[in-house]
Coordinates of C-alpha atoms in Angstrom, one line a residue:
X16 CA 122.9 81.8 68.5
X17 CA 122.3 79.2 71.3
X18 CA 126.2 78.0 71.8
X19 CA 125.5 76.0 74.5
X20 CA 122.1 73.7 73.4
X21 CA 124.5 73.4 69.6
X22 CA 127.3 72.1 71.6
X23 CA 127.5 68.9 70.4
X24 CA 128.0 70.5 67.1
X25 CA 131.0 72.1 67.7
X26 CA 132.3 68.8 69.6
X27 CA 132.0 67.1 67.0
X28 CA 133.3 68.7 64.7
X29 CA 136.6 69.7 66.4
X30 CA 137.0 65.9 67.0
X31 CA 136.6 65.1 63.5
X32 CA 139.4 67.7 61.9
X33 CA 142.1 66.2 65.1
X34 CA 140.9 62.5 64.6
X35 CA 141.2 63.0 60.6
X36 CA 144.7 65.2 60.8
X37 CA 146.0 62.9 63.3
X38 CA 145.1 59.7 61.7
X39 CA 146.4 61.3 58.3
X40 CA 150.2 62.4 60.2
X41 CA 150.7 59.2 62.0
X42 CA 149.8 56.9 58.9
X43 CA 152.5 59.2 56.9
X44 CA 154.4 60.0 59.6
X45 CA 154.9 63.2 61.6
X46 CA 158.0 65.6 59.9
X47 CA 160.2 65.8 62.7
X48 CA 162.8 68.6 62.1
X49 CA 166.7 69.1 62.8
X50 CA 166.1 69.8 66.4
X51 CA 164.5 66.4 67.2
X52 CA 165.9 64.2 64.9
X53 CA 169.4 65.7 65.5
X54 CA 171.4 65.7 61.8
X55 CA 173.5 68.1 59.8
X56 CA 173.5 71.8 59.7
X57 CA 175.5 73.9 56.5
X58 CA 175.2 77.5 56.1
X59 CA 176.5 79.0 52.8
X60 CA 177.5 82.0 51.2
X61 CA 176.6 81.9 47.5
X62 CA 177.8 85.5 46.4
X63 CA 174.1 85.8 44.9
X64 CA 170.3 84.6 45.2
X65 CA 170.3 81.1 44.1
X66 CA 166.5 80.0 43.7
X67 CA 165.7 76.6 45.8
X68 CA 164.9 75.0 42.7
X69 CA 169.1 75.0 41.6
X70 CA 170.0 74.2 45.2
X71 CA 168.0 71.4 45.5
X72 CA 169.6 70.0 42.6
X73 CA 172.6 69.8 44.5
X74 CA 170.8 68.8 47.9
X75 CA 168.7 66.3 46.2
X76 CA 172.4 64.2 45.8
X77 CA 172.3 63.6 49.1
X78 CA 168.8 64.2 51.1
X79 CA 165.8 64.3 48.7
X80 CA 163.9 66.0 51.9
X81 CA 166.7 68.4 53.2
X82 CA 165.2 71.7 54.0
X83 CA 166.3 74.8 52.7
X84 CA 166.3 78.2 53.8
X85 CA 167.9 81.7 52.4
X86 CA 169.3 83.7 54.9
X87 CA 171.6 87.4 55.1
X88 CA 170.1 90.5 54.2
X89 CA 170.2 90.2 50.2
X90 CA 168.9 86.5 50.7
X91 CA 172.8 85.2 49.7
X92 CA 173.3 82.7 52.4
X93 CA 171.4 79.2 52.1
X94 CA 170.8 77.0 55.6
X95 CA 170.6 73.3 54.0
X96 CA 168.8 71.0 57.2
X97 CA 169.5 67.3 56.7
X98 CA 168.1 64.7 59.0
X99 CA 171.5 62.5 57.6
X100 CA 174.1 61.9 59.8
X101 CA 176.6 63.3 57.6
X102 CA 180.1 63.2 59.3
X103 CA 182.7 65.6 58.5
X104 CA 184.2 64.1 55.0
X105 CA 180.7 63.7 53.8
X106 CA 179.8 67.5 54.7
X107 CA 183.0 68.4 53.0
X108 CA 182.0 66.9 49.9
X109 CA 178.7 68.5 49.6
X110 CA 180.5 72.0 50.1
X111 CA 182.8 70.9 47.1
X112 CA 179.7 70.3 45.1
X113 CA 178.6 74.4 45.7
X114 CA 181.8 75.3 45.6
X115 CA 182.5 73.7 41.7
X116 CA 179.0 74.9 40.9
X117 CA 178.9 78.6 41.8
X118 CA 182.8 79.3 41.9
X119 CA 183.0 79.5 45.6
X120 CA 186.1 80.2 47.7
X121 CA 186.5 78.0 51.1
X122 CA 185.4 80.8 53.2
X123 CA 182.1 80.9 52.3
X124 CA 181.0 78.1 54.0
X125 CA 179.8 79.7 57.1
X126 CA 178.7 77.3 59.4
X127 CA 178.9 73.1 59.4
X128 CA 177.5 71.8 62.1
X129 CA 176.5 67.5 62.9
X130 CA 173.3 67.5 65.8
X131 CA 173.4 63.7 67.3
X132 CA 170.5 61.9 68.2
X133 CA 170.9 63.3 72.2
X134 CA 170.5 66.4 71.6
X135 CA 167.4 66.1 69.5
X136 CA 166.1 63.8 72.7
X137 CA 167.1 66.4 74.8
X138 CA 165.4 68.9 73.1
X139 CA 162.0 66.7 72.9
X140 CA 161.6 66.4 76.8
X141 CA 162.9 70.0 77.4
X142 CA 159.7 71.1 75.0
X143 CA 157.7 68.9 76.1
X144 CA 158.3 70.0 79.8
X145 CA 157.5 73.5 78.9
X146 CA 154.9 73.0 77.7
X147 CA 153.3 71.1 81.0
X148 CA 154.5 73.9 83.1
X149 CA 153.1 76.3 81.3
X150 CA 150.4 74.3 81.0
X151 CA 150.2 74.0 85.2
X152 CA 150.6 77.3 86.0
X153 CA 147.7 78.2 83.8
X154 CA 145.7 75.5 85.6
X155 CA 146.9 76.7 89.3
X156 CA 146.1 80.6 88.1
X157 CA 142.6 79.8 86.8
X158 CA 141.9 77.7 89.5
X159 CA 142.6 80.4 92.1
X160 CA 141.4 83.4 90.3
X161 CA 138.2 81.9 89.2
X162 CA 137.7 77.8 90.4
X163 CA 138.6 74.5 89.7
X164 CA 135.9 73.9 86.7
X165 CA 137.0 76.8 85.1
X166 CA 140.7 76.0 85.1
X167 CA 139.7 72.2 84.3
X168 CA 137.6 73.8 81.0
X169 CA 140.3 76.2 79.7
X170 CA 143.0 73.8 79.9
X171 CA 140.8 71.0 77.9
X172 CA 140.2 74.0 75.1
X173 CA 144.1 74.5 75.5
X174 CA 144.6 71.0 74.4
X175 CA 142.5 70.9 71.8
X176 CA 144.1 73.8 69.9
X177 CA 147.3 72.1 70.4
X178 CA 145.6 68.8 68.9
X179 CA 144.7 71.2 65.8
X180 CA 147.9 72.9 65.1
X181 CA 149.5 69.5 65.5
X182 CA 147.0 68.2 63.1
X183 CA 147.8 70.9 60.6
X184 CA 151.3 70.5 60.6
X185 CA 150.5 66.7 59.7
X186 CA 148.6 67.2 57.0
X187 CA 150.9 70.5 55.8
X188 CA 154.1 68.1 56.2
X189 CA 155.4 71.4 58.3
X190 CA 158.3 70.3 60.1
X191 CA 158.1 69.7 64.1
X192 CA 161.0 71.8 65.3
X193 CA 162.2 74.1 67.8
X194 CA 159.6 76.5 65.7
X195 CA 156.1 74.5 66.6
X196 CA 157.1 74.6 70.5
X197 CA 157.3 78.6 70.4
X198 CA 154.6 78.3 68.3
X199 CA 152.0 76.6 70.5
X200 CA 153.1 78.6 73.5
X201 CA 152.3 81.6 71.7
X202 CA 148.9 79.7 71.3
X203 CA 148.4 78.7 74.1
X204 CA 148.8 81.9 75.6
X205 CA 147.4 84.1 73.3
X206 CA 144.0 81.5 73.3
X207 CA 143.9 81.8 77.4
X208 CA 143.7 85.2 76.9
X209 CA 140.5 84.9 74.6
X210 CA 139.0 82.3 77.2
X211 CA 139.7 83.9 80.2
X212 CA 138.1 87.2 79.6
X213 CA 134.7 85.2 78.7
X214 CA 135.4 83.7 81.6
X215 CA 135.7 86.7 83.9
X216 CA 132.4 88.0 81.7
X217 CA 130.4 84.3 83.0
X218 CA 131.6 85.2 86.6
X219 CA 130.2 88.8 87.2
X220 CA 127.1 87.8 85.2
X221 CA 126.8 85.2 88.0
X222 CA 126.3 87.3 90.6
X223 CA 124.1 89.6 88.4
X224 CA 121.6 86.9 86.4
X225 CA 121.0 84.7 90.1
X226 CA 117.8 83.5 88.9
X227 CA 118.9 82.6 84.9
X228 CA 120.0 79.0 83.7
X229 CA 123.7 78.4 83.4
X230 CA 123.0 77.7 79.8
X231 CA 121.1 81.7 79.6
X232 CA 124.4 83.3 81.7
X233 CA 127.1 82.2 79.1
X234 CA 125.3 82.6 76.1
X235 CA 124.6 86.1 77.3
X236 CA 128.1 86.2 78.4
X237 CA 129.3 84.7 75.2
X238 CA 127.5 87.7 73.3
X239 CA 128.8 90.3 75.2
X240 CA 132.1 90.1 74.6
X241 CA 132.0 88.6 70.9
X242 CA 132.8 91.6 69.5
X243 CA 136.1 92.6 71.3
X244 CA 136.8 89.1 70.8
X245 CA 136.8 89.3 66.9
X246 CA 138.1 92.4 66.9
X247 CA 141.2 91.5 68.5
X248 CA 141.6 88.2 66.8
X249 CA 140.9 90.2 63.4
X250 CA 143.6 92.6 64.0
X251 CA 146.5 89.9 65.4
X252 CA 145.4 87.9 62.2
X253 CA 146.2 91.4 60.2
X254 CA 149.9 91.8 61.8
X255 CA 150.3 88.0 61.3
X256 CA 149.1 88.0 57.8
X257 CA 151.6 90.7 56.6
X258 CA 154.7 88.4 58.2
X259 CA 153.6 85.8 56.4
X260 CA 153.5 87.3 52.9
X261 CA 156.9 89.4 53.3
X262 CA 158.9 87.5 55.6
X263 CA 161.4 84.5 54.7
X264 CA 160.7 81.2 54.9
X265 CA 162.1 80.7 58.4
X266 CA 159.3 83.5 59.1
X267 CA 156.3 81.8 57.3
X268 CA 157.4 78.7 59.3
X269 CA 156.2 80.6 62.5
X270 CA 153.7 83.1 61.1
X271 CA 151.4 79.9 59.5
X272 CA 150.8 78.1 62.6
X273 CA 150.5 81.1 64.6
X274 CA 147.7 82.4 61.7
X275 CA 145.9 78.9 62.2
X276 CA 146.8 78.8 66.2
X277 CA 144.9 82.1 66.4
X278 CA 141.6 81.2 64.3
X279 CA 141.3 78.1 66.5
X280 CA 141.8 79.8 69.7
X281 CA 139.1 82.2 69.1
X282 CA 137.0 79.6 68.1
X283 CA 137.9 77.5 71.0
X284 CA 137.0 80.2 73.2
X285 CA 133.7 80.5 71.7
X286 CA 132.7 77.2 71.1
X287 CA 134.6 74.7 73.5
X288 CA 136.0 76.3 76.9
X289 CA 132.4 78.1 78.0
X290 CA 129.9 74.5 76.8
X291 CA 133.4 72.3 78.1
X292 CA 132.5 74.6 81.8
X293 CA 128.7 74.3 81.4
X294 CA 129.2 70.8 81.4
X295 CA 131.6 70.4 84.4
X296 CA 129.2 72.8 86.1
X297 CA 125.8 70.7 85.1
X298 CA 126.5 67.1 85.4
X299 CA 128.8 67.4 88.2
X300 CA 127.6 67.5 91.7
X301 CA 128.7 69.5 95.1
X302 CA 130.3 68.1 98.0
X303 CA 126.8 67.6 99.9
X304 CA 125.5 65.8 97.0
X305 CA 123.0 68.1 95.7
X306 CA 122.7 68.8 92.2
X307 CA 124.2 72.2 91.5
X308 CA 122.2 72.3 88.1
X309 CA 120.3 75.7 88.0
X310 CA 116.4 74.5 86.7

């Protein structure tokens, strides 16, 4: 296959699943979790495991969208997530409800907790500043282990997986929490990983292929290391796979966008970051001018 001259392809077709997802979350609105939002925390012991289906009968009282999520080591323990402000005589009275309906004594409410608005703000620009460091000292590393161009074209691949997981959790209605930062920086790292060893691949076959096209040296490039790269994307996939299908929901959470963070890296790696580089590399020009374009 000839990634670079089907570029566009690719282009265009990573623009249309962001535009589409994008377009979709922000006319139904992004799900911001607990940690954003700020809201109401209860943890609860019910003696037993009580499927969502009866707890969200009680839940739905209150917050038709509260999230719910077993916990303890027999499943026992619910985590109800409200976005509600609920102060503390309005938490008290939703405890009363489990308590009537499963016989519960006043101990087993583990854990009430009220998140204001603040901390969910504070949380926002403390993710969102990670991420922009992290995204920084990638650029700065790239940049001085390999060039500029190359650190310019990983970090647009970067951002456009982060454009697709955010698209999937729009159209998935998966909550944005404390969960999709880790999420994306496992990513992000895990997709500079992929990019930069195609990378490294382009740069020795630079100095070997002198007389070959830009477009001839990453295709061969490309080629060469396709096969350790879907081998190692293969087996991640395996390990997050088997989380997903026996973890808890707090697990699948994590494991889902890590699954789709880790299809679209590898295919970012492939497809964007090396054509994104070929075109930095073409259709810009040297300090002197001349066009650095190999004929």
């Amino acid at each position: 296959m000839n990634f670079i001259q089907r570029r566009n392809i690719f282009f265009i077709l990573s623009a249309l699943v962001i535009v589409c997802g994008l377009i979709y979350g922000l006319s139904t609105g992004l799900n911001y979790g607990l940690d954003f939002t700020g809201g109401t925390l209860l943890q609860i012991s019910l003696g037993k495991t009580v499927p969502v289906e009866d707890i969200r009968k009680i839940t739905d009282t209150f917050d038709t969208k509260a999230s719910i999520i077993h916990a303890g080591e027999g499943k026992e323990e619910v985590i109800i997530k409200s976005t509600l402000d609920l102060d503390s005589q309005e938490r008290n009275e939703v405890f009363a409800k489990f308590k009537e309906e499963y016989g519960l004594e006043d101990d087993a409410l583990i854990e009430s907790q009220k998140f204001g608005a603040a901390i969910g703000s504070e949380i926002q620009k403390k993710a969102l500043l990670s991420i922009v460091v992290a995204t920084i000292g990638m650029l700065i590393y790239i940049s001085f282990r390999f060039e500029v161009k190359f650190g310019l074209a990983a970090i647009i691949a970067l951002l456009h997986d982060t454009l697709v997981v955010l698209a999937v959790y729009a159209v998935f209605n998966i909550p944005l929490d404390s969960t999709f930062v880790a999420a994306i920086l496992t990513i992000v790292g895990y997709s500079i990983n992929d990019t930069i060893v195609i990378f490294d691949r382009i740069r020795e076959n630079l100095k070997l292929m002198k007389k070959d096209k830009y477009e001839d040296i990453i295709n061969t490039s490309i080629k060469q290391t396709l096969s350790r790269t879907i081998n190692t994307s293969f087996t991640t996939l395996i390990a997050i796979v088997t989380l997903y299908v026996l973890g808890v929901d707090a697990i699948k959470d994590f494991a889902f966008p890590l699954i789709v963070g880790v299809i679209v890296g590898t295919y970012s790696s492939i497809f964007i970051a090396s054509p994104v580089w070929y075109l930095l590399k073409t259709k810009l020009k040297d300090k002197n001018g001349v066009n650095i374009n190999r004929a």
